[in-house]
C-alpha positions as MATLAB code, in Angstrom:
seq = 'XXXXXXXXXXXXXXXXXXXXXXXXXXXXXXXXXXXXXXXXXXXXXXXXXXXXXXXXXXXXXXXXXXXXXXXXXXXXXXXXXXXXXXXXXXXXXXXXXXXXXXXXXXXXXXXXXXXXXXXXXXXXXXXXXXXXXXXXXXXXXXXXXXXXXXXXXXXXXXXXXXXXXXXXXXXXXXXXXXXXXXXXX';
ca = [
     -51.784  -41.856  -16.029;
     -54.629  -40.029  -16.868;
     -55.045  -38.077  -20.269;
     -55.949  -34.765  -20.209;
     -59.777  -33.854  -20.538;
     -61.068  -31.103  -22.711;
     -60.936  -28.336  -20.032;
     -57.192  -29.343  -18.606;
     -54.342  -27.499  -18.987;
     -51.008  -28.886  -20.941;
     -47.638  -27.614  -20.911;
     -44.906  -28.296  -23.513;
     -41.390  -27.372  -23.025;
     -39.002  -26.488  -25.804;
     -35.873  -24.595  -26.986;
     -35.725  -21.276  -29.297;
     -32.880  -20.994  -32.152;
     -31.162  -19.035  -29.675;
     -30.889  -22.015  -27.283;
     -33.345  -19.797  -24.694;
     -36.084  -22.203  -22.971;
     -39.915  -21.932  -24.505;
     -42.649  -22.868  -22.585;
     -46.140  -23.265  -24.081;
     -48.902  -23.854  -21.946;
     -52.617  -24.760  -23.073;
     -55.719  -24.189  -21.022;
     -58.210  -26.461  -22.864;
     -59.653  -25.169  -25.646;
     -58.524  -21.453  -25.231;
     -55.352  -20.739  -27.426;
     -51.889  -21.527  -26.461;
     -49.853  -19.004  -23.979;
     -46.424  -18.819  -25.029;
     -43.787  -18.095  -22.220;
     -40.015  -16.950  -22.899;
     -37.391  -17.617  -20.414;
     -35.024  -14.229  -20.577;
     -31.546  -15.197  -21.873;
     -28.484  -15.270  -19.563;
     -26.621  -11.938  -19.212;
     -23.317  -10.946  -17.595;
     -23.014  -10.348  -13.805;
     -23.784   -7.146  -12.345;
     -20.434   -5.258  -11.369;
     -20.350   -3.413   -8.378;
     -17.705   -0.463   -8.397;
     -16.751    0.981   -5.210;
     -14.444    4.080   -5.933;
     -13.682    6.837   -4.029;
     -14.392   10.462   -4.934;
     -11.655   12.355   -6.731;
     -13.535   15.666   -5.691;
     -14.595   14.907   -2.099;
     -15.544   18.576   -1.362;
     -17.579   18.965   -4.467;
     -15.790   21.914   -5.663;
     -17.059   23.408   -8.803;
     -15.598   22.806  -12.071;
     -14.831   25.479  -14.628;
     -15.387   25.704  -18.439;
     -12.546   22.962  -19.206;
     -13.615   20.620  -16.372;
     -10.795   21.508  -14.300;
     -11.409   22.851  -10.511;
      -9.216   24.336   -7.690;
      -7.192   22.441   -4.907;
      -9.472   21.377   -1.970;
      -7.157   23.250    0.314;
      -4.786   26.377   -0.783;
      -1.024   26.257   -1.043;
      -0.726   27.159    2.663;
      -3.515   25.202    3.878;
      -0.697   23.141    5.409;
      -0.647   25.767    8.206;
      -3.770   24.209    9.419;
      -2.895   20.682    9.110;
       0.180   20.966   11.500;
       0.847   17.330   11.721;
       1.624   16.914    7.462;
       2.682   20.525    7.423;
       5.522   20.098    9.974;
       6.688   16.790    8.348;
       6.904   18.342    5.064;
       8.882   21.316    6.256;
      11.540   19.260    8.452;
      11.460   15.856    6.539;
      10.009   16.454    2.737;
      11.532   13.198    1.652;
       9.167   11.286    4.110;
       6.407   13.195    2.848;
       7.303   12.831   -0.684;
       7.440    8.876   -0.201;
       4.074    8.661    1.319;
       2.298   10.671   -1.169;
       3.984    8.861   -3.989;
       3.311    5.523   -2.462;
      -0.243    6.314   -1.951;
      -1.032    7.322   -5.401;
       0.694    4.667   -7.112;
      -1.744    2.154   -4.829;
      -4.730    4.335   -5.512;
      -3.942    4.397   -9.316;
      -3.121    0.868   -9.334;
      -5.742   -1.020   -7.104;
      -8.359    1.616   -6.877;
      -8.610    1.649   -3.115;
      -6.480    3.135   -0.279;
      -3.194    2.011    0.550;
      -3.701    0.757    4.343;
       0.194    1.266    5.456;
      -0.021    5.080    3.455;
       0.848    6.997    6.771;
       2.579    4.257    8.391;
       5.477    4.165    5.948;
       8.509    6.544    7.149;
      11.140    5.420    4.401;
      10.652    3.813    1.072;
      12.794    4.018   -2.021;
      10.876    7.074   -3.231;
      11.877    8.590   -0.147;
      15.515    7.649   -0.039;
      15.876    8.857   -3.658;
      14.252   12.240   -2.602;
      16.605   12.557    0.394;
      19.537   11.749   -1.750;
      18.865   14.474   -4.231;
      17.851   17.006   -1.754;
      20.965   16.306    0.526;
      23.509   15.682   -2.196;
      22.922   18.614   -4.891;
      19.309   20.266   -3.559;
      17.220   18.721   -6.706;
      14.591   16.676   -4.705;
      12.032   19.289   -5.902;
      12.469   17.986   -9.322;
      10.869   14.438   -8.595;
       7.871   16.371   -7.287;
       6.878   18.099  -10.382;
       5.861   15.027  -12.486;
       4.278   13.941   -9.335;
       2.234   17.196   -8.844;
       1.090   16.504  -12.410;
      -0.329   13.435  -11.929;
      -2.186   14.553   -8.989;
      -3.601   17.579  -11.189;
      -4.669   15.161  -13.756;
      -6.184   12.401  -11.490;
      -8.463   14.874   -9.526;
      -9.061   17.188  -12.513;
      -7.457   20.373  -11.182;
      -6.333   23.540  -13.409;
      -2.725   24.636  -13.838;
       0.221   23.752  -15.879;
       3.537   21.951  -15.936;
       5.344   25.342  -15.850;
       3.150   26.405  -12.676;
       3.943   22.916  -11.169;
       7.719   23.636  -11.448;
       7.671   26.958   -9.957;
       5.417   25.687   -7.198;
       7.796   22.618   -6.387;
      10.925   24.965   -6.597;
       9.591   27.776   -4.262;
       7.190   26.329   -2.078;
       8.292   22.581   -1.954;
       6.992   21.708    1.471;
       3.589   23.623    1.341;
       2.955   21.799   -2.106;
       3.729   18.509   -0.492;
       1.423   18.993    2.200;
      -1.278   20.140   -0.230;
      -0.935   17.090   -2.253;
      -1.210   15.018    0.726;
      -4.635   16.548    1.901;
      -5.852   16.182   -1.514;
      -4.703   12.463   -1.688;
      -6.218   12.230    1.764;
      -9.895   13.353    0.960;
      -9.967   10.723   -1.780;
      -8.705    8.067    0.716;
     -11.518    9.174    3.255;
     -14.172    9.074    0.408;
     -13.985    5.090    0.018;
     -16.834    3.046    1.858;
];
């Protein structure tokens, strides 16, 4: 083993009070060079979320926007519009399931449009056929959707819309949820 001469470099490894590694290098007769290794940091998290305003609609003074499709936009979307007209319980059940899945897991429901009947659908059907109150289930769901997507409106407006135009509002909600689902990578 050889001893370092006057022009040889030496290095000393140590630790700081915080536990970080410390390297002190000396290049011969010059002053020592100190290098401090960075402390460990938490892992970077990548958040893949869909857009809740997929059409980039402008927001008003209170941060609220309009629906992506009008109340009668279901006329253009024949599949959902017809299903909402003839079987509103199925569309309600699908919307509820898709929205719950997005809210809980932040990813689209892989079976969202395939589900024909679930417990929400059955409850809506019983209330609609039994006493014409299926629309009452739609009011809180519409309010949740408005809140999630920062859409303007009120509880009274939700109640009137679901009572007077139940099928159209179900199709409108389905289109809004669908836009978020399509925006996922």
